[in-house]
mmCIF file of C-alpha atoms in Angstrom:
data_model
loop_
_atom_site.group_PDB
_atom_site.id
_atom_site.type_symbol
_atom_site.label_atom_id
_atom_site.label_comp_id
_atom_site.label_asym_id
_atom_site.label_seq_id
_atom_site.Cartn_x
_atom_site.Cartn_y
_atom_site.Cartn_z
ATOM 1 C CA MET A 1 -3.787 -18.744 15.815
ATOM 2 C CA ARG A 2 -3.484 -15.387 17.577
ATOM 3 C CA PHE A 3 -4.165 -12.270 15.501
ATOM 4 C CA ALA A 4 -3.366 -8.610 15.992
ATOM 5 C CA VAL A 5 -5.182 -5.861 14.086
ATOM 6 C CA VAL A 6 -3.061 -2.706 13.915
ATOM 7 C CA VAL A 7 -4.834 0.606 14.387
ATOM 8 C CA PHE A 8 -3.385 3.882 13.081
ATOM 9 C CA PRO A 9 -5.058 7.254 13.334
ATOM 10 C CA GLY A 10 -7.344 7.148 10.298
ATOM 11 C CA THR A 11 -7.639 3.372 9.957
ATOM 12 C CA TRP A 12 -11.174 2.328 9.049
ATOM 13 C CA SER A 13 -11.258 -1.445 8.439
ATOM 14 C CA ASP A 14 -9.916 -2.445 11.873
ATOM 15 C CA CYS A 15 -13.339 -3.235 13.330
ATOM 16 C CA ASP A 16 -14.344 -5.279 10.270
ATOM 17 C CA PHE A 17 -11.195 -7.413 10.489
ATOM 18 C CA HIS A 18 -11.632 -7.820 14.249
ATOM 19 C CA TYR A 19 -15.242 -8.886 13.751
ATOM 20 C CA VAL A 20 -14.402 -11.432 11.043
ATOM 21 C CA ILE A 21 -11.563 -12.970 13.038
ATOM 22 C CA SER A 22 -13.445 -13.151 16.333
ATOM 23 C CA GLU A 23 -17.065 -13.710 15.282
ATOM 24 C CA VAL A 24 -16.777 -15.561 11.975
ATOM 25 C CA LEU A 25 -13.510 -17.463 12.446
ATOM 26 C CA HIS A 26 -13.593 -17.709 16.274
ATOM 27 C CA GLN A 27 -9.905 -16.947 16.673
ATOM 28 C CA PRO A 28 -8.270 -14.829 19.403
ATOM 29 C CA VAL A 29 -7.647 -11.288 18.210
ATOM 30 C CA LYS A 30 -6.621 -7.975 19.746
ATOM 31 C CA TYR A 31 -6.121 -4.426 18.569
ATOM 32 C CA VAL A 32 -2.566 -3.066 18.566
ATOM 33 C CA TRP A 33 -2.037 0.711 18.591
ATOM 34 C CA HIS A 34 0.534 1.936 16.066
ATOM 35 C CA ARG A 35 2.913 3.189 18.765
ATOM 36 C CA GLU A 36 3.402 -0.282 20.226
ATOM 37 C CA ARG A 37 6.453 -2.328 19.331
ATOM 38 C CA SER A 38 5.808 -5.676 20.961
ATOM 39 C CA LEU A 39 4.264 -8.364 18.755
ATOM 40 C CA ASP A 40 5.600 -11.259 20.797
ATOM 41 C CA ASP A 41 2.279 -12.884 21.632
ATOM 42 C CA VAL A 42 0.702 -12.981 18.162
ATOM 43 C CA ASP A 43 1.099 -15.175 15.081
ATOM 44 C CA CYS A 44 -0.474 -12.976 12.391
ATOM 45 C CA VAL A 45 -0.535 -9.188 12.127
ATOM 46 C CA ILE A 46 -3.238 -7.488 10.054
ATOM 47 C CA LEU A 47 -2.666 -4.019 8.574
ATOM 48 C CA PRO A 48 -6.203 -2.895 7.697
ATOM 49 C CA GLY A 49 -7.464 -0.392 5.178
ATOM 50 C CA GLY A 50 -8.233 3.253 5.744
ATOM 51 C CA PHE A 51 -6.369 6.524 5.560
ATOM 52 C CA SER A 52 -3.576 6.240 8.120
ATOM 53 C CA TYR A 53 -2.345 9.702 9.075
ATOM 54 C CA GLY A 54 -4.747 11.098 6.490
ATOM 55 C CA ASP A 55 -2.522 9.608 3.761
ATOM 56 C CA TYR A 56 -0.479 12.804 4.121
ATOM 57 C CA LEU A 57 2.658 13.018 1.966
ATOM 58 C CA ARG A 58 1.888 9.697 0.229
ATOM 59 C CA ALA A 59 -0.585 6.920 1.031
ATOM 60 C CA GLY A 60 0.974 4.806 3.802
ATOM 61 C CA ALA A 61 4.176 6.867 3.965
ATOM 62 C CA VAL A 62 3.950 8.049 7.562
ATOM 63 C CA ALA A 63 2.445 4.790 8.847
ATOM 64 C CA GLY A 64 5.232 2.897 7.085
ATOM 65 C CA ARG A 65 7.711 4.471 9.527
ATOM 66 C CA SER A 66 5.641 3.938 12.692
ATOM 67 C CA PRO A 67 6.961 1.908 15.663
ATOM 68 C CA VAL A 68 4.702 -1.100 15.065
ATOM 69 C CA VAL A 69 5.631 -1.306 11.379
ATOM 70 C CA GLU A 70 9.329 -1.045 12.251
ATOM 71 C CA SER A 71 8.790 -4.139 14.420
ATOM 72 C CA LEU A 72 7.326 -6.138 11.543
ATOM 73 C CA GLY A 73 10.694 -7.029 9.984
ATOM 74 C CA GLY A 74 11.776 -8.882 13.125
ATOM 75 C CA PHE A 75 8.303 -10.362 13.537
ATOM 76 C CA VAL A 76 8.458 -11.862 10.038
ATOM 77 C CA GLU A 77 11.991 -13.175 10.645
ATOM 78 C CA ARG A 78 10.690 -14.984 13.727
ATOM 79 C CA GLY A 79 8.083 -16.723 11.528
ATOM 80 C CA GLY A 80 5.147 -14.346 11.859
ATOM 81 C CA TYR A 81 2.556 -13.757 9.144
ATOM 82 C CA VAL A 82 1.520 -10.320 7.912
ATOM 83 C CA LEU A 83 -1.558 -9.471 5.847
ATOM 84 C CA GLY A 84 -1.989 -5.918 4.556
ATOM 85 C CA SER A 85 -5.165 -4.933 2.760
ATOM 86 C CA CYS A 86 -5.745 -1.654 0.896
ATOM 87 C CA ASN A 87 -3.987 1.016 2.997
ATOM 88 C CA GLY A 88 -2.192 -1.893 4.693
ATOM 89 C CA PHE A 89 -0.733 -2.898 1.304
ATOM 90 C CA GLN A 90 0.356 0.698 0.710
ATOM 91 C CA ILE A 91 2.018 0.726 4.140
ATOM 92 C CA LEU A 92 3.870 -2.555 3.463
ATOM 93 C CA CYS A 93 5.228 -1.140 0.180
ATOM 94 C CA GLU A 94 6.212 2.169 1.796
ATOM 95 C CA ALA A 95 7.987 0.274 4.584
ATOM 96 C CA GLY A 96 9.913 -1.788 2.045
ATOM 97 C CA LEU A 97 8.412 -5.062 3.280
ATOM 98 C CA LEU A 98 6.917 -5.627 -0.166
ATOM 99 C CA PRO A 99 8.330 -4.438 -3.495
ATOM 100 C CA GLY A 100 6.750 -1.725 -5.640
ATOM 101 C CA ALA A 101 4.497 1.201 -4.854
ATOM 102 C CA LEU A 102 0.845 2.197 -5.133
ATOM 103 C CA MET A 103 -0.105 5.308 -7.040
ATOM 104 C CA ARG A 104 -3.163 7.392 -7.875
ATOM 105 C CA ASN A 105 -5.686 5.328 -9.881
ATOM 106 C CA GLU A 106 -5.197 5.833 -13.592
ATOM 107 C CA CYS A 107 -8.849 6.898 -13.963
ATOM 108 C CA LEU A 108 -8.269 9.510 -11.197
ATOM 109 C CA GLN A 109 -11.511 8.314 -9.582
ATOM 110 C CA TYR A 110 -11.980 6.648 -6.251
ATOM 111 C CA ARG A 111 -13.132 3.117 -7.092
ATOM 112 C CA CYS A 112 -15.551 1.332 -4.768
ATOM 113 C CA GLN A 113 -16.792 -1.790 -6.521
ATOM 114 C CA SER A 114 -16.694 -5.563 -6.656
ATOM 115 C CA THR A 115 -13.724 -7.109 -8.460
ATOM 116 C CA HIS A 116 -12.734 -10.563 -9.655
ATOM 117 C CA LEU A 117 -9.259 -11.795 -8.773
ATOM 118 C CA VAL A 118 -7.524 -14.686 -10.439
ATOM 119 C CA VAL A 119 -5.222 -16.625 -8.125
ATOM 120 C CA GLU A 120 -1.701 -17.016 -9.533
ATOM 121 C CA GLN A 121 0.313 -18.243 -6.599
ATOM 122 C CA VAL A 122 -0.912 -20.953 -4.214
ATOM 123 C CA GLU A 123 2.397 -21.572 -2.433
ATOM 124 C CA THR A 124 1.778 -18.948 0.249
ATOM 125 C CA PRO A 125 0.251 -19.550 3.691
ATOM 126 C CA PHE A 126 -2.661 -17.311 2.675
ATOM 127 C CA THR A 127 -3.474 -19.095 -0.592
ATOM 128 C CA ARG A 128 -2.417 -22.698 -0.034
ATOM 129 C CA GLY A 129 -6.034 -23.862 0.086
ATOM 130 C CA LEU A 130 -6.800 -22.329 -3.325
ATOM 131 C CA ARG A 131 -6.296 -23.538 -6.886
ATOM 132 C CA ARG A 132 -4.151 -21.740 -9.416
ATOM 133 C CA GLY A 133 -6.550 -20.021 -11.795
ATOM 134 C CA GLN A 134 -9.370 -19.937 -9.249
ATOM 135 C CA VAL A 135 -11.408 -16.717 -9.417
ATOM 136 C CA LEU A 136 -12.317 -14.913 -6.191
ATOM 137 C CA THR A 137 -14.753 -12.039 -5.772
ATOM 138 C CA MET A 138 -13.811 -9.250 -3.372
ATOM 139 C CA PRO A 139 -14.573 -5.534 -3.217
ATOM 140 C CA ILE A 140 -12.074 -2.740 -3.653
ATOM 141 C CA SER A 141 -12.387 0.751 -2.209
ATOM 142 C CA HIS A 142 -9.483 3.048 -2.958
ATOM 143 C CA GLY A 143 -8.206 6.084 -4.821
ATOM 144 C CA GLU A 144 -4.548 5.064 -4.892
ATOM 145 C CA GLY A 145 -4.334 1.427 -5.858
ATOM 146 C CA LYS A 146 -2.430 1.480 -9.117
ATOM 147 C CA TYR A 147 0.402 -0.942 -8.494
ATOM 148 C CA HIS A 148 3.726 0.184 -9.930
ATOM 149 C CA ALA A 149 7.015 -1.639 -10.217
ATOM 150 C CA ASP A 150 9.849 -1.054 -12.662
ATOM 151 C CA PRO A 151 10.551 -3.726 -15.332
ATOM 152 C CA GLU A 152 13.459 -5.274 -13.383
ATOM 153 C CA THR A 153 11.324 -5.617 -10.240
ATOM 154 C CA LEU A 154 8.454 -7.092 -12.277
ATOM 155 C CA ALA A 155 10.792 -9.667 -13.803
ATOM 156 C CA LEU A 156 12.001 -10.592 -10.328
ATOM 157 C CA LEU A 157 8.417 -10.827 -9.030
ATOM 158 C CA ARG A 158 7.508 -13.205 -11.861
ATOM 159 C CA LYS A 159 10.653 -15.283 -11.374
ATOM 160 C CA ARG A 160 10.023 -15.685 -7.645
ATOM 161 C CA ASN A 161 6.263 -16.228 -8.102
ATOM 162 C CA GLN A 162 5.438 -13.273 -5.877
ATOM 163 C CA ILE A 163 2.440 -12.104 -7.914
ATOM 164 C CA VAL A 164 -0.478 -13.645 -6.015
ATOM 165 C CA PHE A 165 -3.624 -11.995 -7.440
ATOM 166 C CA ARG A 166 -4.474 -10.211 -10.684
ATOM 167 C CA TYR A 167 -7.664 -8.341 -11.536
ATOM 168 C CA ALA A 168 -9.602 -10.464 -14.024
ATOM 169 C CA THR A 169 -13.000 -11.106 -15.560
ATOM 170 C CA ALA A 170 -15.482 -13.455 -13.858
ATOM 171 C CA GLU A 171 -14.039 -16.180 -16.066
ATOM 172 C CA GLY A 172 -10.493 -15.431 -14.927
ATOM 173 C CA ALA A 173 -9.248 -13.643 -18.058
ATOM 174 C CA VAL A 174 -6.725 -10.901 -17.302
ATOM 175 C CA THR A 175 -7.946 -8.046 -19.495
ATOM 176 C CA ARG A 176 -7.527 -4.302 -19.572
ATOM 177 C CA ALA A 177 -11.259 -3.828 -19.016
ATOM 178 C CA ALA A 178 -11.041 -5.874 -15.804
ATOM 179 C CA ASN A 179 -8.332 -3.629 -14.407
ATOM 180 C CA PRO A 180 -10.049 -1.074 -12.150
ATOM 181 C CA ASN A 181 -7.102 1.204 -11.380
ATOM 182 C CA GLY A 182 -4.447 0.842 -14.078
ATOM 183 C CA SER A 183 -2.175 -1.483 -12.073
ATOM 184 C CA VAL A 184 0.769 -2.783 -14.083
ATOM 185 C CA GLU A 185 -0.029 -6.275 -15.416
ATOM 186 C CA ASN A 186 -3.361 -6.124 -13.517
ATOM 187 C CA ILE A 187 -1.542 -6.867 -10.278
ATOM 188 C CA ALA A 188 -3.878 -6.799 -7.260
ATOM 189 C CA GLY A 189 -1.721 -8.525 -4.664
ATOM 190 C CA VAL A 190 1.906 -9.518 -4.109
ATOM 191 C CA ALA A 191 3.716 -11.537 -1.479
ATOM 192 C CA SER A 192 7.210 -11.578 -0.024
ATOM 193 C CA PRO A 193 9.552 -14.209 -1.544
ATOM 194 C CA GLU A 194 8.764 -16.529 1.402
ATOM 195 C CA GLY A 195 5.028 -15.853 1.029
ATOM 196 C CA THR A 196 4.534 -14.938 4.681
ATOM 197 C CA VAL A 197 3.839 -11.256 3.943
ATOM 198 C CA LEU A 198 0.858 -10.655 1.648
ATOM 199 C CA GLY A 199 -0.425 -7.301 0.454
ATOM 200 C CA LEU A 200 -3.525 -6.780 -1.657
ATOM 201 C CA MET A 201 -5.703 -3.801 -2.533
ATOM 202 C CA PRO A 202 -9.057 -5.697 -2.285
ATOM 203 C CA HIS A 203 -10.789 -6.147 1.063
ATOM 204 C CA PRO A 204 -11.060 -9.798 2.192
ATOM 205 C CA GLU A 205 -12.759 -8.669 5.416
ATOM 206 C CA ARG A 206 -15.635 -7.244 3.383
ATOM 207 C CA ALA A 207 -16.227 -10.613 1.698
ATOM 208 C CA ALA A 208 -16.591 -12.807 4.756
ATOM 209 C CA GLU A 209 -20.307 -13.459 5.133
ATOM 210 C CA ALA A 210 -22.764 -14.780 2.541
ATOM 211 C CA ALA A 211 -25.414 -12.219 3.465
ATOM 212 C CA ILE A 212 -23.146 -9.273 2.744
ATOM 213 C CA GLY A 213 -20.879 -9.619 -0.243
ATOM 214 C CA GLY A 214 -19.898 -13.286 -0.341
ATOM 215 C CA THR A 215 -17.325 -15.352 1.491
ATOM 216 C CA ASP A 216 -14.291 -15.463 -0.807
ATOM 217 C CA GLY A 217 -12.289 -13.263 1.578
ATOM 218 C CA LEU A 218 -12.545 -15.983 4.209
ATOM 219 C CA LEU A 219 -10.572 -18.334 1.964
ATOM 220 C CA LEU A 220 -7.368 -16.441 2.758
ATOM 221 C CA PHE A 221 -7.902 -16.877 6.485
ATOM 222 C CA GLN A 222 -8.972 -20.493 6.123
ATOM 223 C CA SER A 223 -5.860 -21.231 4.077
ATOM 224 C CA LEU A 224 -3.775 -19.642 6.835
ATOM 225 C CA LEU A 225 -5.588 -21.544 9.565
ATOM 226 C CA GLY A 226 -5.402 -24.821 7.673
ATOM 227 C CA THR A 227 -9.143 -25.272 7.837
ATOM 228 C CA LEU A 228 -9.612 -25.412 4.094
ATOM 229 C CA VAL A 229 -8.892 -28.580 2.197
ATOM 230 C CA GLU A 230 -7.444 -28.589 -1.260
ATOM 231 C CA ASP A 231 -10.606 -29.180 -3.237
ATOM 232 C CA GLY A 232 -12.058 -25.929 -1.911
ATOM 233 C CA SER A 233 -14.579 -27.462 0.476
ATOM 234 C CA PHE A 234 -14.449 -26.665 4.161
ATOM 235 C CA LEU A 235 -13.469 -28.903 7.000
ATOM 236 C CA LYS A 236 -16.050 -28.976 9.771
ATOM 237 C CA ARG A 237 -14.897 -27.123 12.826
ATOM 238 C CA MET B 1 18.243 27.757 7.657
ATOM 239 C CA LYS B 2 15.422 27.665 5.120
ATOM 240 C CA VAL B 3 15.505 24.692 2.799
ATOM 241 C CA ARG B 4 13.181 23.984 -0.087
ATOM 242 C CA VAL B 5 12.575 20.459 -1.387
ATOM 243 C CA LEU B 6 10.975 19.927 -4.785
ATOM 244 C CA ILE B 7 9.586 16.445 -5.380
ATOM 245 C CA ARG B 8 8.675 15.353 -8.875
ATOM 246 C CA LEU B 9 7.289 12.132 -10.289
ATOM 247 C CA ARG B 10 10.101 10.455 -12.188
ATOM 248 C CA SER B 11 10.021 11.212 -15.881
ATOM 249 C CA SER B 12 9.399 7.526 -16.671
ATOM 250 C CA ILE B 13 6.141 7.606 -14.715
ATOM 251 C CA LEU B 14 2.851 8.716 -16.214
ATOM 252 C CA ASP B 15 1.476 11.687 -14.289
ATOM 253 C CA VAL B 16 -2.285 11.205 -14.593
ATOM 254 C CA GLN B 17 -2.960 14.206 -12.374
ATOM 255 C CA GLY B 18 -0.793 16.414 -14.572
ATOM 256 C CA SER B 19 -2.559 15.152 -17.684
ATOM 257 C CA ALA B 20 -5.949 16.004 -16.182
ATOM 258 C CA VAL B 21 -4.808 19.519 -15.250
ATOM 259 C CA LYS B 22 -3.371 20.002 -18.736
ATOM 260 C CA ARG B 23 -6.699 18.967 -20.275
ATOM 261 C CA ALA B 24 -8.518 21.394 -17.990
ATOM 262 C CA LEU B 25 -6.228 24.233 -19.072
ATOM 263 C CA GLY B 26 -6.854 23.215 -22.677
ATOM 264 C CA GLY B 27 -10.564 23.587 -21.957
ATOM 265 C CA LEU B 28 -9.892 27.161 -20.830
ATOM 266 C CA GLY B 29 -8.224 27.940 -24.140
ATOM 267 C CA PHE B 30 -4.622 27.312 -23.103
ATOM 268 C CA ASP B 31 -3.948 25.028 -26.031
ATOM 269 C CA ASP B 32 -0.249 25.923 -26.278
ATOM 270 C CA LEU B 33 0.794 23.414 -23.610
ATOM 271 C CA ASP B 34 3.085 20.567 -24.586
ATOM 272 C CA ASP B 35 3.379 19.037 -21.149
ATOM 273 C CA LEU B 36 2.369 19.592 -17.536
ATOM 274 C CA ARG B 37 3.446 17.681 -14.480
ATOM 275 C CA VAL B 38 2.346 18.154 -10.896
ATOM 276 C CA GLY B 39 4.832 17.830 -8.039
ATOM 277 C CA LYS B 40 5.206 18.791 -4.414
ATOM 278 C CA MET B 41 7.130 21.474 -2.588
ATOM 279 C CA ILE B 42 8.183 21.133 1.031
ATOM 280 C CA GLU B 43 9.765 24.054 2.912
ATOM 281 C CA LEU B 44 11.750 23.354 6.040
ATOM 282 C CA GLU B 45 13.530 25.472 8.604
ATOM 283 C CA VAL B 46 16.539 23.490 9.741
ATOM 284 C CA ARG B 47 18.943 24.203 12.570
ATOM 285 C CA ALA B 48 22.359 23.582 11.071
ATOM 286 C CA ALA B 49 25.884 24.959 11.305
ATOM 287 C CA SER B 50 26.290 25.452 7.556
ATOM 288 C CA PRO B 51 24.320 25.266 4.300
ATOM 289 C CA GLU B 52 26.161 22.020 3.494
ATOM 290 C CA ALA B 53 25.122 20.491 6.812
ATOM 291 C CA ALA B 54 21.513 21.581 6.247
ATOM 292 C CA ARG B 55 21.530 20.110 2.745
ATOM 293 C CA GLY B 56 22.933 16.794 4.010
ATOM 294 C CA ARG B 57 20.354 16.570 6.755
ATOM 295 C CA VAL B 58 17.422 17.295 4.425
ATOM 296 C CA ASP B 59 18.792 14.855 1.848
ATOM 297 C CA GLU B 60 18.655 12.181 4.537
ATOM 298 C CA MET B 61 15.051 13.183 5.329
ATOM 299 C CA CYS B 62 14.165 12.820 1.647
ATOM 300 C CA ARG B 63 15.671 9.353 1.465
ATOM 301 C CA LYS B 64 13.974 8.194 4.656
ATOM 302 C CA LEU B 65 10.509 9.684 4.274
ATOM 303 C CA LEU B 66 9.848 12.732 2.122
ATOM 304 C CA ALA B 67 10.296 11.083 -1.280
ATOM 305 C CA ASN B 68 9.647 7.558 -2.540
ATOM 306 C CA PRO B 69 12.632 6.708 -4.739
ATOM 307 C CA LEU B 70 10.579 4.192 -6.730
ATOM 308 C CA LEU B 71 8.334 6.967 -8.003
ATOM 309 C CA GLU B 72 9.922 10.305 -7.309
ATOM 310 C CA ASP B 73 13.031 12.418 -7.844
ATOM 311 C CA TYR B 74 13.812 15.309 -5.545
ATOM 312 C CA THR B 75 16.014 18.387 -5.396
ATOM 313 C CA VAL B 76 17.178 20.108 -2.217
ATOM 314 C CA GLU B 77 17.793 23.836 -2.303
ATOM 315 C CA VAL B 78 19.212 25.793 0.627
ATOM 316 C CA LEU B 79 17.828 29.299 0.330
ATOM 317 C CA PRO B 80 20.130 32.279 0.914
ATOM 318 C CA ALA B 81 19.493 34.278 4.094
ATOM 319 C CA GLY B 82 18.287 37.230 1.992
ATOM 320 C CA ASP B 83 15.463 35.094 0.636
ATOM 321 C CA LEU B 84 14.479 34.193 4.151
ATOM 322 C CA ALA B 85 14.328 37.845 5.261
ATOM 323 C CA GLN B 86 12.279 38.659 2.177
ATOM 324 C CA ALA B 87 9.955 35.774 2.811
ATOM 325 C CA ARG B 88 9.404 36.926 6.400
ATOM 326 C CA ALA B 89 8.789 40.514 5.331
ATOM 327 C CA GLY B 90 6.262 39.250 2.795
ATOM 328 C CA ARG B 91 4.126 37.578 5.453
#
């Protein structure tokens, strides 16, 4: 599978994603500058975290109107996959590719910490190797990660099973104390109705090696690549 | 033409920043505050044939980029030429 990692001015997780895809997963990957429009030769586009355009106006607002993001609609229609993490999730919401919006954390503090995520939806390309109710550990690092959607949108998200991850305890209980940023219904990640566009505030690329923060982030890639079997063990490459 | 856009969080949305500023003012003895909300102001100079045309153009800018309709309401105000002259003189 061919990956593209989009780079905006102010992106900071591009190198981490590139490293994980090339050195840990051994897949072809290239950087794509935000002014480019052509995504013809890739299968999965990554929108990494950071502070694109300094987060001026609103987080992800300017990046959400950039040439490469305007190309994503057609890319998805042609069967492409899109993963947005942190600022990438904010960009996908600002661009209207995912519903809802991300706001200032309720605590008003920047939160950089490990979180537990309970998996709610396993019918997406990014989570098909996981079990419903499985708990993943991934770090967050953001000041504007409070997911917001109005009640009608939330009802639609539930009906279409678009809520993929919720912040939870280590045991998988969705509690207020486990919610690091005040997100409505503890929502940490949502997908498009087809499941091919996934946005989440946590950083899977920072949980990709056992020596530094665990490997739960890899599970999303391994689901996508089909190298993870259903019981959670790994196929030998 | 000088145009002023005021962007406010929608009234249904909790303004945590506003609450923090209100608490800080309370700490300074301003305990007569019932509510405080923080918004944004954007001033633009638009080339347009009429105030109506300028307003329409800026409204389109708000819908496409300047405001997020999920979170924010906005108002567009075309400032009279006198205000502009005053503003320039004040610089």
